[in-house]
JSON list of C-alpha atoms in Angstrom, two decimals:
[
{"chain": "A", "resi": 1, "resn": "ALA", "atom": "CA", "xyz": [-11.39, -11.07, -25.84]},
{"chain": "A", "resi": 2, "resn": "GLN", "atom": "CA", "xyz": [-9.54, -8.24, -27.38]},
{"chain": "A", "resi": 3, "resn": "SER", "atom": "CA", "xyz": [-6.81, -7.08, -25.35]},
{"chain": "A", "resi": 4, "resn": "VAL", "atom": "CA", "xyz": [-3.84, -4.33, -24.87]},
{"chain": "A", "resi": 5, "resn": "THR", "atom": "CA", "xyz": [-0.46, -5.25, -23.63]},
{"chain": "A", "resi": 6, "resn": "GLN", "atom": "CA", "xyz": [2.05, -2.89, -21.99]},
{"chain": "A", "resi": 7, "resn": "LEU", "atom": "CA", "xyz": [5.15, -5.16, -21.29]},
{"chain": "A", "resi": 8, "resn": "ASP", "atom": "CA", "xyz": [7.09, -2.99, -19.25]},
{"chain": "A", "resi": 9, "resn": "SER", "atom": "CA", "xyz": [5.47, -2.19, -15.68]},
{"chain": "A", "resi": 10, "resn": "GLN", "atom": "CA", "xyz": [8.27, 0.23, -14.70]},
{"chain": "A", "resi": 11, "resn": "VAL", "atom": "CA", "xyz": [10.81, 1.88, -16.91]},
{"chain": "A", "resi": 12, "resn": "PRO", "atom": "CA", "xyz": [13.84, 3.43, -15.13]},
{"chain": "A", "resi": 13, "resn": "VAL", "atom": "CA", "xyz": [15.88, 6.03, -17.10]},
{"chain": "A", "resi": 14, "resn": "PHE", "atom": "CA", "xyz": [18.29, 8.59, -16.79]},
{"chain": "A", "resi": 15, "resn": "GLU", "atom": "CA", "xyz": [17.40, 12.39, -17.66]},
{"chain": "A", "resi": 16, "resn": "GLU", "atom": "CA", "xyz": [18.25, 13.49, -21.31]},
{"chain": "A", "resi": 17, "resn": "ALA", "atom": "CA", "xyz": [18.16, 9.65, -22.22]},
{"chain": "A", "resi": 18, "resn": "PRO", "atom": "CA", "xyz": [15.85, 8.27, -25.00]},
{"chain": "A", "resi": 19, "resn": "VAL", "atom": "CA", "xyz": [13.19, 5.96, -23.90]},
{"chain": "A", "resi": 20, "resn": "GLU", "atom": "CA", "xyz": [10.57, 3.85, -25.58]},
{"chain": "A", "resi": 21, "resn": "LEU", "atom": "CA", "xyz": [7.37, 2.38, -23.82]},
{"chain": "A", "resi": 22, "resn": "ARG", "atom": "CA", "xyz": [5.62, -0.33, -25.80]},
{"chain": "A", "resi": 23, "resn": "CYS", "atom": "CA", "xyz": [2.23, -1.17, -26.37]},
{"chain": "A", "resi": 24, "resn": "ASN", "atom": "CA", "xyz": [1.01, -4.16, -28.44]},
{"chain": "A", "resi": 25, "resn": "TYR", "atom": "CA", "xyz": [-3.00, -5.12, -29.11]},
{"chain": "A", "resi": 26, "resn": "SER", "atom": "CA", "xyz": [-4.34, -8.10, -29.84]},
{"chain": "A", "resi": 27, "resn": "SER", "atom": "CA", "xyz": [-6.30, -7.76, -33.21]},
{"chain": "A", "resi": 28, "resn": "SER", "atom": "CA", "xyz": [-5.60, -6.01, -36.43]},
{"chain": "A", "resi": 29, "resn": "VAL", "atom": "CA", "xyz": [-9.02, -4.92, -37.39]},
{"chain": "A", "resi": 30, "resn": "SER", "atom": "CA", "xyz": [-9.49, -1.45, -37.69]},
{"chain": "A", "resi": 31, "resn": "VAL", "atom": "CA", "xyz": [-8.57, 0.18, -34.69]},
{"chain": "A", "resi": 32, "resn": "TYR", "atom": "CA", "xyz": [-8.02, 3.70, -32.87]},
{"chain": "A", "resi": 33, "resn": "LEU", "atom": "CA", "xyz": [-5.00, 4.25, -30.59]},
{"chain": "A", "resi": 34, "resn": "PHE", "atom": "CA", "xyz": [-4.29, 6.45, -27.71]},
{"chain": "A", "resi": 35, "resn": "TRP", "atom": "CA", "xyz": [-1.58, 7.29, -25.31]},
{"chain": "A", "resi": 36, "resn": "TYR", "atom": "CA", "xyz": [-2.55, 8.72, -22.21]},
{"chain": "A", "resi": 37, "resn": "VAL", "atom": "CA", "xyz": [-0.45, 10.27, -19.13]},
{"chain": "A", "resi": 38, "resn": "GLN", "atom": "CA", "xyz": [-1.32, 9.91, -15.18]},
{"chain": "A", "resi": 39, "resn": "TYR", "atom": "CA", "xyz": [0.34, 12.11, -12.69]},
{"chain": "A", "resi": 40, "resn": "PRO", "atom": "CA", "xyz": [0.06, 10.82, -9.34]},
{"chain": "A", "resi": 41, "resn": "ASN", "atom": "CA", "xyz": [-3.64, 10.96, -7.92]},
{"chain": "A", "resi": 42, "resn": "GLN", "atom": "CA", "xyz": [-4.63, 12.42, -10.92]},
{"chain": "A", "resi": 43, "resn": "GLY", "atom": "CA", "xyz": [-6.95, 11.77, -13.97]},
{"chain": "A", "resi": 44, "resn": "LEU", "atom": "CA", "xyz": [-5.42, 10.93, -17.24]},
{"chain": "A", "resi": 45, "resn": "GLN", "atom": "CA", "xyz": [-4.70, 13.26, -19.86]},
{"chain": "A", "resi": 46, "resn": "LEU", "atom": "CA", "xyz": [-4.35, 12.42, -23.50]},
{"chain": "A", "resi": 47, "resn": "LEU", "atom": "CA", "xyz": [-0.89, 12.68, -24.92]},
{"chain": "A", "resi": 48, "resn": "LEU", "atom": "CA", "xyz": [-1.54, 11.67, -28.69]},
{"chain": "A", "resi": 49, "resn": "LYS", "atom": "CA", "xyz": [-3.87, 9.54, -30.70]},
{"chain": "A", "resi": 50, "resn": "TYR", "atom": "CA", "xyz": [-3.83, 7.88, -33.96]},
{"chain": "A", "resi": 51, "resn": "LEU", "atom": "CA", "xyz": [-7.22, 7.70, -35.77]},
{"chain": "A", "resi": 52, "resn": "SER", "atom": "CA", "xyz": [-6.43, 7.44, -39.43]},
{"chain": "A", "resi": 53, "resn": "GLY", "atom": "CA", "xyz": [-3.75, 8.91, -42.07]},
{"chain": "A", "resi": 54, "resn": "SER", "atom": "CA", "xyz": [0.28, 9.23, -40.99]},
{"chain": "A", "resi": 55, "resn": "THR", "atom": "CA", "xyz": [1.34, 6.26, -38.91]},
{"chain": "A", "resi": 56, "resn": "LEU", "atom": "CA", "xyz": [3.30, 8.70, -36.80]},
{"chain": "A", "resi": 57, "resn": "VAL", "atom": "CA", "xyz": [1.89, 11.10, -34.89]},
{"chain": "A", "resi": 58, "resn": "GLU", "atom": "CA", "xyz": [3.52, 13.23, -32.32]},
{"chain": "A", "resi": 59, "resn": "SER", "atom": "CA", "xyz": [2.52, 15.38, -29.03]},
{"chain": "A", "resi": 60, "resn": "ILE", "atom": "CA", "xyz": [3.27, 18.90, -28.25]},
{"chain": "A", "resi": 61, "resn": "ASN", "atom": "CA", "xyz": [5.79, 17.98, -25.53]},
{"chain": "A", "resi": 62, "resn": "GLY", "atom": "CA", "xyz": [8.21, 15.79, -27.59]},
{"chain": "A", "resi": 63, "resn": "PHE", "atom": "CA", "xyz": [6.79, 12.36, -27.25]},
{"chain": "A", "resi": 64, "resn": "GLU", "atom": "CA", "xyz": [5.78, 10.19, -30.68]},
{"chain": "A", "resi": 65, "resn": "ALA", "atom": "CA", "xyz": [4.39, 6.88, -31.50]},
{"chain": "A", "resi": 66, "resn": "GLU", "atom": "CA", "xyz": [4.11, 4.94, -34.59]},
{"chain": "A", "resi": 67, "resn": "PHE", "atom": "CA", "xyz": [1.25, 2.79, -35.60]},
{"chain": "A", "resi": 68, "resn": "ASN", "atom": "CA", "xyz": [2.49, -0.44, -36.90]},
{"chain": "A", "resi": 69, "resn": "LYS", "atom": "CA", "xyz": [-0.43, -2.72, -38.30]},
{"chain": "A", "resi": 70, "resn": "SER", "atom": "CA", "xyz": [1.63, -5.74, -39.31]},
{"chain": "A", "resi": 71, "resn": "GLN", "atom": "CA", "xyz": [3.26, -5.93, -35.78]},
{"chain": "A", "resi": 72, "resn": "THR", "atom": "CA", "xyz": [-0.24, -4.90, -33.91]},
{"chain": "A", "resi": 73, "resn": "SER", "atom": "CA", "xyz": [1.78, -2.03, -31.99]},
{"chain": "A", "resi": 74, "resn": "PHE", "atom": "CA", "xyz": [1.66, 1.61, -31.15]},
{"chain": "A", "resi": 75, "resn": "HIS", "atom": "CA", "xyz": [4.96, 1.94, -29.40]},
{"chain": "A", "resi": 76, "resn": "LEU", "atom": "CA", "xyz": [5.59, 5.45, -27.31]},
{"chain": "A", "resi": 77, "resn": "ARG", "atom": "CA", "xyz": [9.03, 7.24, -27.89]},
{"chain": "A", "resi": 78, "resn": "LYS", "atom": "CA", "xyz": [10.97, 10.23, -26.62]},
{"chain": "A", "resi": 79, "resn": "PRO", "atom": "CA", "xyz": [14.54, 10.99, -27.67]},
{"chain": "A", "resi": 80, "resn": "SER", "atom": "CA", "xyz": [15.66, 12.85, -24.81]},
{"chain": "A", "resi": 81, "resn": "VAL", "atom": "CA", "xyz": [13.32, 12.60, -21.42]},
{"chain": "A", "resi": 82, "resn": "HIS", "atom": "CA", "xyz": [13.12, 15.24, -18.41]},
{"chain": "A", "resi": 83, "resn": "ILE", "atom": "CA", "xyz": [12.39, 14.63, -14.66]},
{"chain": "A", "resi": 84, "resn": "SER", "atom": "CA", "xyz": [9.12, 16.18, -15.45]},
{"chain": "A", "resi": 85, "resn": "ASP", "atom": "CA", "xyz": [8.35, 13.10, -17.79]},
{"chain": "A", "resi": 86, "resn": "THR", "atom": "CA", "xyz": [8.00, 10.93, -14.86]},
{"chain": "A", "resi": 87, "resn": "ALA", "atom": "CA", "xyz": [4.35, 9.58, -14.58]},
{"chain": "A", "resi": 88, "resn": "GLU", "atom": "CA", "xyz": [2.31, 6.73, -15.41]},
{"chain": "A", "resi": 89, "resn": "TYR", "atom": "CA", "xyz": [1.59, 5.92, -19.12]},
{"chain": "A", "resi": 90, "resn": "PHE", "atom": "CA", "xyz": [-1.51, 4.06, -20.55]},
{"chain": "A", "resi": 91, "resn": "CYS", "atom": "CA", "xyz": [-2.02, 2.73, -24.24]},
{"chain": "A", "resi": 92, "resn": "ALA", "atom": "CA", "xyz": [-5.67, 2.31, -24.91]},
{"chain": "A", "resi": 93, "resn": "VAL", "atom": "CA", "xyz": [-7.48, 0.96, -27.93]},
{"chain": "A", "resi": 94, "resn": "ARG", "atom": "CA", "xyz": [-10.74, 1.35, -29.68]},
{"chain": "A", "resi": 95, "resn": "TRP", "atom": "CA", "xyz": [-11.80, -1.28, -32.03]},
{"chain": "A", "resi": 96, "resn": "ASN", "atom": "CA", "xyz": [-14.29, -0.11, -34.76]},
{"chain": "A", "resi": 97, "resn": "THR", "atom": "CA", "xyz": [-16.39, -3.17, -33.88]},
{"chain": "A", "resi": 98, "resn": "GLY", "atom": "CA", "xyz": [-18.13, -4.19, -30.84]},
{"chain": "A", "resi": 99, "resn": "ARG", "atom": "CA", "xyz": [-18.25, -2.33, -27.95]},
{"chain": "A", "resi": 100, "resn": "ARG", "atom": "CA", "xyz": [-17.66, 1.66, -28.12]},
{"chain": "A", "resi": 101, "resn": "ALA", "atom": "CA", "xyz": [-15.27, 2.14, -25.30]},
{"chain": "A", "resi": 102, "resn": "LEU", "atom": "CA", "xyz": [-11.62, 2.27, -24.92]},
{"chain": "A", "resi": 103, "resn": "THR", "atom": "CA", "xyz": [-9.59, -0.92, -23.74]},
{"chain": "A", "resi": 104, "resn": "PHE", "atom": "CA", "xyz": [-6.55, 0.16, -21.64]},
{"chain": "A", "resi": 105, "resn": "GLY", "atom": "CA", "xyz": [-3.21, -1.61, -20.85]},
{"chain": "A", "resi": 106, "resn": "SER", "atom": "CA", "xyz": [-2.17, -2.07, -17.58]},
{"chain": "A", "resi": 107, "resn": "GLY", "atom": "CA", "xyz": [0.27, 1.06, -17.59]},
{"chain": "A", "resi": 108, "resn": "THR", "atom": "CA", "xyz": [4.04, 1.37, -17.46]},
{"chain": "A", "resi": 109, "resn": "ARG", "atom": "CA", "xyz": [5.63, 3.69, -14.70]},
{"chain": "A", "resi": 110, "resn": "LEU", "atom": "CA", "xyz": [8.24, 5.89, -16.22]},
{"chain": "A", "resi": 111, "resn": "GLN", "atom": "CA", "xyz": [10.94, 6.86, -13.46]},
{"chain": "A", "resi": 112, "resn": "VAL", "atom": "CA", "xyz": [13.20, 9.62, -14.88]},
{"chain": "A", "resi": 113, "resn": "GLN", "atom": "CA", "xyz": [16.24, 9.91, -12.71]},
{"chain": "A", "resi": 114, "resn": "PRO", "atom": "CA", "xyz": [18.84, 12.62, -12.77]},
{"chain": "B", "resi": 1, "resn": "ASP", "atom": "CA", "xyz": [-14.41, 26.39, -17.70]},
{"chain": "B", "resi": 2, "resn": "GLY", "atom": "CA", "xyz": [-15.31, 23.17, -19.25]},
{"chain": "B", "resi": 3, "resn": "GLY", "atom": "CA", "xyz": [-14.35, 20.06, -17.81]},
{"chain": "B", "resi": 4, "resn": "ILE", "atom": "CA", "xyz": [-15.50, 16.98, -15.78]},
{"chain": "B", "resi": 5, "resn": "THR", "atom": "CA", "xyz": [-15.77, 17.20, -12.02]},
{"chain": "B", "resi": 6, "resn": "GLN", "atom": "CA", "xyz": [-15.80, 14.13, -9.78]},
{"chain": "B", "resi": 7, "resn": "SER", "atom": "CA", "xyz": [-16.82, 14.40, -5.93]},
{"chain": "B", "resi": 8, "resn": "PRO", "atom": "CA", "xyz": [-15.69, 13.74, -3.34]},
{"chain": "B", "resi": 9, "resn": "LYS", "atom": "CA", "xyz": [-11.73, 13.31, -4.03]},
{"chain": "B", "resi": 10, "resn": "TYR", "atom": "CA", "xyz": [-11.54, 10.75, -1.14]},
{"chain": "B", "resi": 11, "resn": "LEU", "atom": "CA", "xyz": [-14.19, 8.60, 0.24]},
{"chain": "B", "resi": 12, "resn": "PHE", "atom": "CA", "xyz": [-14.39, 6.30, 2.90]},
{"chain": "B", "resi": 13, "resn": "ARG", "atom": "CA", "xyz": [-16.98, 3.97, 3.91]},
{"chain": "B", "resi": 14, "resn": "LYS", "atom": "CA", "xyz": [-17.74, 1.16, 6.41]},
{"chain": "B", "resi": 15, "resn": "GLU", "atom": "CA", "xyz": [-18.06, -2.23, 4.83]},
{"chain": "B", "resi": 16, "resn": "GLY", "atom": "CA", "xyz": [-21.71, -3.22, 4.36]},
{"chain": "B", "resi": 17, "resn": "GLN", "atom": "CA", "xyz": [-22.58, 0.40, 3.13]},
{"chain": "B", "resi": 18, "resn": "ASN", "atom": "CA", "xyz": [-23.70, 1.64, -0.42]},
{"chain": "B", "resi": 19, "resn": "VAL", "atom": "CA", "xyz": [-22.18, 4.79, -1.60]},
{"chain": "B", "resi": 20, "resn": "THR", "atom": "CA", "xyz": [-22.55, 7.20, -4.71]},
{"chain": "B", "resi": 21, "resn": "LEU", "atom": "CA", "xyz": [-19.66, 8.54, -6.46]},
{"chain": "B", "resi": 22, "resn": "SER", "atom": "CA", "xyz": [-20.54, 11.66, -8.43]},
{"chain": "B", "resi": 23, "resn": "CYS", "atom": "CA", "xyz": [-19.50, 12.68, -11.77]},
{"chain": "B", "resi": 24, "resn": "GLU", "atom": "CA", "xyz": [-20.74, 15.82, -13.76]},
{"chain": "B", "resi": 25, "resn": "GLN", "atom": "CA", "xyz": [-19.57, 17.17, -17.00]},
{"chain": "B", "resi": 26, "resn": "ASN", "atom": "CA", "xyz": [-20.23, 20.36, -19.01]},
{"chain": "B", "resi": 27, "resn": "LEU", "atom": "CA", "xyz": [-18.52, 19.52, -22.02]},
{"chain": "B", "resi": 28, "resn": "ASN", "atom": "CA", "xyz": [-22.13, 18.59, -23.88]},
{"chain": "B", "resi": 29, "resn": "HIS", "atom": "CA", "xyz": [-20.49, 15.10, -24.36]},
{"chain": "B", "resi": 30, "resn": "ASP", "atom": "CA", "xyz": [-23.16, 12.31, -25.01]},
{"chain": "B", "resi": 31, "resn": "ALA", "atom": "CA", "xyz": [-21.11, 9.53, -23.90]},
{"chain": "B", "resi": 32, "resn": "MET", "atom": "CA", "xyz": [-19.81, 8.76, -20.24]},
{"chain": "B", "resi": 33, "resn": "TYR", "atom": "CA", "xyz": [-17.70, 6.00, -18.55]},
{"chain": "B", "resi": 34, "resn": "TRP", "atom": "CA", "xyz": [-16.96, 4.71, -15.48]},
{"chain": "B", "resi": 35, "resn": "TYR", "atom": "CA", "xyz": [-13.52, 2.96, -14.70]},
{"chain": "B", "resi": 36, "resn": "ARG", "atom": "CA", "xyz": [-11.80, 1.26, -11.59]},
{"chain": "B", "resi": 37, "resn": "GLN", "atom": "CA", "xyz": [-8.31, 1.72, -11.40]},
{"chain": "B", "resi": 38, "resn": "ASP", "atom": "CA", "xyz": [-6.08, -0.59, -9.12]},
{"chain": "B", "resi": 39, "resn": "PRO", "atom": "CA", "xyz": [-2.24, -0.85, -9.03]},
{"chain": "B", "resi": 40, "resn": "GLY", "atom": "CA", "xyz": [-0.63, -2.98, -11.70]},
{"chain": "B", "resi": 41, "resn": "GLN", "atom": "CA", "xyz": [-3.95, -3.53, -13.44]},
{"chain": "B", "resi": 42, "resn": "GLY", "atom": "CA", "xyz": [-4.73, -0.36, -15.73]},
{"chain": "B", "resi": 43, "resn": "LEU", "atom": "CA", "xyz": [-8.16, 0.97, -16.04]},
{"chain": "B", "resi": 44, "resn": "ARG", "atom": "CA", "xyz": [-11.16, -1.64, -16.23]},
{"chain": "B", "resi": 45, "resn": "LEU", "atom": "CA", "xyz": [-14.75, -0.50, -17.22]},
{"chain": "B", "resi": 46, "resn": "ILE", "atom": "CA", "xyz": [-17.32, -0.51, -15.03]},
{"chain": "B", "resi": 47, "resn": "TYR", "atom": "CA", "xyz": [-20.28, 0.96, -17.06]},
{"chain": "B", "resi": 48, "resn": "TYR", "atom": "CA", "xyz": [-20.81, 3.17, -19.85]},
{"chain": "B", "resi": 49, "resn": "SER", "atom": "CA", "xyz": [-23.67, 5.31, -21.31]},
{"chain": "B", "resi": 50, "resn": "GLN", "atom": "CA", "xyz": [-23.82, 6.32, -24.81]},
{"chain": "B", "resi": 51, "resn": "ILE", "atom": "CA", "xyz": [-26.97, 8.69, -24.42]},
{"chain": "B", "resi": 52, "resn": "VAL", "atom": "CA", "xyz": [-29.19, 9.71, -21.89]},
{"chain": "B", "resi": 53, "resn": "ASN", "atom": "CA", "xyz": [-31.22, 6.92, -19.95]},
{"chain": "B", "resi": 54, "resn": "ASP", "atom": "CA", "xyz": [-29.45, 4.27, -21.60]},
{"chain": "B", "resi": 55, "resn": "PHE", "atom": "CA", "xyz": [-26.15, 2.71, -20.34]},
{"chain": "B", "resi": 56, "resn": "GLN", "atom": "CA", "xyz": [-24.38, -0.88, -20.86]},
{"chain": "B", "resi": 57, "resn": "LYS", "atom": "CA", "xyz": [-22.09, -3.15, -18.47]},
{"chain": "B", "resi": 58, "resn": "GLY", "atom": "CA", "xyz": [-18.45, -3.12, -18.78]},
{"chain": "B", "resi": 59, "resn": "ASP", "atom": "CA", "xyz": [-16.01, -5.74, -17.88]},
{"chain": "B", "resi": 60, "resn": "ILE", "atom": "CA", "xyz": [-16.59, -5.52, -13.90]},
{"chain": "B", "resi": 61, "resn": "ALA", "atom": "CA", "xyz": [-20.16, -4.52, -13.61]},
{"chain": "B", "resi": 62, "resn": "GLU", "atom": "CA", "xyz": [-20.91, -6.66, -10.33]},
{"chain": "B", "resi": 63, "resn": "GLY", "atom": "CA", "xyz": [-21.59, -4.94, -7.26]},
{"chain": "B", "resi": 64, "resn": "TYR", "atom": "CA", "xyz": [-21.89, -1.41, -9.24]},
{"chain": "B", "resi": 65, "resn": "SER", "atom": "CA", "xyz": [-24.96, 0.24, -10.45]},
{"chain": "B", "resi": 66, "resn": "VAL", "atom": "CA", "xyz": [-25.52, 3.43, -12.70]},
{"chain": "B", "resi": 67, "resn": "SER", "atom": "CA", "xyz": [-27.78, 5.95, -13.59]},
{"chain": "B", "resi": 68, "resn": "ARG", "atom": "CA", "xyz": [-28.18, 8.47, -16.66]},
{"chain": "B", "resi": 69, "resn": "GLU", "atom": "CA", "xyz": [-31.09, 10.60, -16.29]},
{"chain": "B", "resi": 70, "resn": "LYS", "atom": "CA", "xyz": [-29.21, 13.78, -17.23]},
{"chain": "B", "resi": 71, "resn": "LYS", "atom": "CA", "xyz": [-26.84, 14.23, -20.02]},
{"chain": "B", "resi": 72, "resn": "GLU", "atom": "CA", "xyz": [-24.43, 16.01, -17.52]},
{"chain": "B", "resi": 73, "resn": "SER", "atom": "CA", "xyz": [-24.33, 13.44, -14.70]},
{"chain": "B", "resi": 74, "resn": "PHE", "atom": "CA", "xyz": [-23.53, 10.02, -14.38]},
{"chain": "B", "resi": 75, "resn": "PRO", "atom": "CA", "xyz": [-23.31, 8.86, -10.54]},
{"chain": "B", "resi": 76, "resn": "LEU", "atom": "CA", "xyz": [-22.06, 5.40, -9.92]},
{"chain": "B", "resi": 77, "resn": "THR", "atom": "CA", "xyz": [-23.26, 3.61, -6.63]},
{"chain": "B", "resi": 78, "resn": "VAL", "atom": "CA", "xyz": [-20.78, 1.09, -5.06]},
{"chain": "B", "resi": 79, "resn": "THR", "atom": "CA", "xyz": [-23.11, -1.40, -3.31]},
{"chain": "B", "resi": 80, "resn": "SER", "atom": "CA", "xyz": [-22.04, -3.87, -0.46]},
{"chain": "B", "resi": 81, "resn": "ALA", "atom": "CA", "xyz": [-22.27, -6.63, -3.28]},
{"chain": "B", "resi": 82, "resn": "GLN", "atom": "CA", "xyz": [-19.14, -5.08, -4.59]},
{"chain": "B", "resi": 83, "resn": "LYS", "atom": "CA", "xyz": [-16.27, -7.81, -2.51]},
{"chain": "B", "resi": 84, "resn": "ASN", "atom": "CA", "xyz": [-13.25, -5.68, -2.98]},
{"chain": "B", "resi": 85, "resn": "PRO", "atom": "CA", "xyz": [-14.38, -1.77, -3.56]},
{"chain": "B", "resi": 86, "resn": "THR", "atom": "CA", "xyz": [-11.07, -0.18, -2.36]},
{"chain": "B", "resi": 87, "resn": "ALA", "atom": "CA", "xyz": [-9.88, 1.65, -5.35]},
{"chain": "B", "resi": 88, "resn": "PHE", "atom": "CA", "xyz": [-9.32, 4.96, -7.36]},
{"chain": "B", "resi": 89, "resn": "TYR", "atom": "CA", "xyz": [-12.68, 5.51, -9.60]},
{"chain": "B", "resi": 90, "resn": "LEU", "atom": "CA", "xyz": [-12.22, 7.43, -12.76]},
{"chain": "B", "resi": 91, "resn": "CYS", "atom": "CA", "xyz": [-15.18, 9.15, -14.77]},
{"chain": "B", "resi": 92, "resn": "ALA", "atom": "CA", "xyz": [-14.70, 10.00, -18.46]},
{"chain": "B", "resi": 93, "resn": "SER", "atom": "CA", "xyz": [-16.79, 11.40, -21.07]},
{"chain": "B", "resi": 94, "resn": "SER", "atom": "CA", "xyz": [-16.64, 12.07, -25.14]},
{"chain": "B", "resi": 95, "resn": "ILE", "atom": "CA", "xyz": [-18.62, 12.80, -28.16]},
{"chain": "B", "resi": 96, "resn": "ASN", "atom": "CA", "xyz": [-20.77, 9.88, -29.13]},
{"chain": "B", "resi": 97, "resn": "PRO", "atom": "CA", "xyz": [-19.03, 8.26, -32.17]},
{"chain": "B", "resi": 98, "resn": "ALA", "atom": "CA", "xyz": [-22.32, 6.82, -33.31]},
{"chain": "B", "resi": 99, "resn": "ALA", "atom": "CA", "xyz": [-23.86, 10.39, -33.43]},
{"chain": "B", "resi": 100, "resn": "SER", "atom": "CA", "xyz": [-21.16, 12.41, -34.86]},
{"chain": "B", "resi": 101, "resn": "GLY", "atom": "CA", "xyz": [-19.67, 9.81, -37.23]},
{"chain": "B", "resi": 102, "resn": "ARG", "atom": "CA", "xyz": [-16.26, 10.25, -35.82]},
{"chain": "B", "resi": 103, "resn": "ILE", "atom": "CA", "xyz": [-13.75, 8.85, -32.92]},
{"chain": "B", "resi": 104, "resn": "ASN", "atom": "CA", "xyz": [-13.10, 11.27, -30.06]},
{"chain": "B", "resi": 105, "resn": "GLU", "atom": "CA", "xyz": [-10.88, 10.78, -27.08]},
{"chain": "B", "resi": 106, "resn": "GLN", "atom": "CA", "xyz": [-12.02, 10.55, -23.79]},
{"chain": "B", "resi": 107, "resn": "PHE", "atom": "CA", "xyz": [-11.60, 13.29, -21.14]},
{"chain": "B", "resi": 108, "resn": "PHE", "atom": "CA", "xyz": [-11.19, 12.20, -17.78]},
{"chain": "B", "resi": 109, "resn": "GLY", "atom": "CA", "xyz": [-12.24, 13.33, -14.52]},
{"chain": "B", "resi": 110, "resn": "PRO", "atom": "CA", "xyz": [-9.70, 13.67, -11.40]},
{"chain": "B", "resi": 111, "resn": "GLY", "atom": "CA", "xyz": [-10.96, 10.64, -9.97]},
{"chain": "B", "resi": 112, "resn": "THR", "atom": "CA", "xyz": [-12.25, 9.48, -6.69]},
{"chain": "B", "resi": 113, "resn": "ARG", "atom": "CA", "xyz": [-10.23, 7.58, -4.20]},
{"chain": "B", "resi": 114, "resn": "LEU", "atom": "CA", "xyz": [-12.65, 5.36, -2.34]},
{"chain": "B", "resi": 115, "resn": "THR", "atom": "CA", "xyz": [-11.46, 3.15, 0.86]},
{"chain": "B", "resi": 116, "resn": "VAL", "atom": "CA", "xyz": [-13.38, 0.57, 2.77]},
{"chain": "B", "resi": 117, "resn": "LEU", "atom": "CA", "xyz": [-12.72, 0.47, 6.45]}
]
């Protein structure tokens, strides 16, 4: 079965430090990749997406992710985090075959400390 | 103001009772989805619907039922057959890629937290 793995359940980091949240998926067939962010007791908000084209995608608040087909990864990075980035981050994949729905990773809780 | 609404925000149910969670969208999206979120497990797909009057089981459909009589609405019923229903339930919608020929992200509602007493 196709799966999405987020290896780190929690990532503590100090404010203004860089951070990387890792995401790997199980199959290298044609995929569409997403990162969502969730603040406490809220729904998910789209952070960024890769559908085609440039393998490096950016969000409006400084996050970026790079699609690496050979490593089947879509890691999320930010060069300098803020306290307000504290949230849970979910990687999601839609494969271009089979079920037309997203498969989510288990999430990574980013905890930014002052 | 377009978006997805879920009601109620918090729901309490006695063991053995059925309960229905509401999901409404005014985004004119064809596709709608229900997910269950448990701590440390991410989101798991319960049911999804690509078009009115049609829906498919997701990964954890047992103990749940849905209907899709209107484009705007996709209610989820948690039945007494669901062994561990306490969770956070999220509804989402998207443009139907099969119809539009393109992939789009899913938009999420604010969620309903169901607690079984």
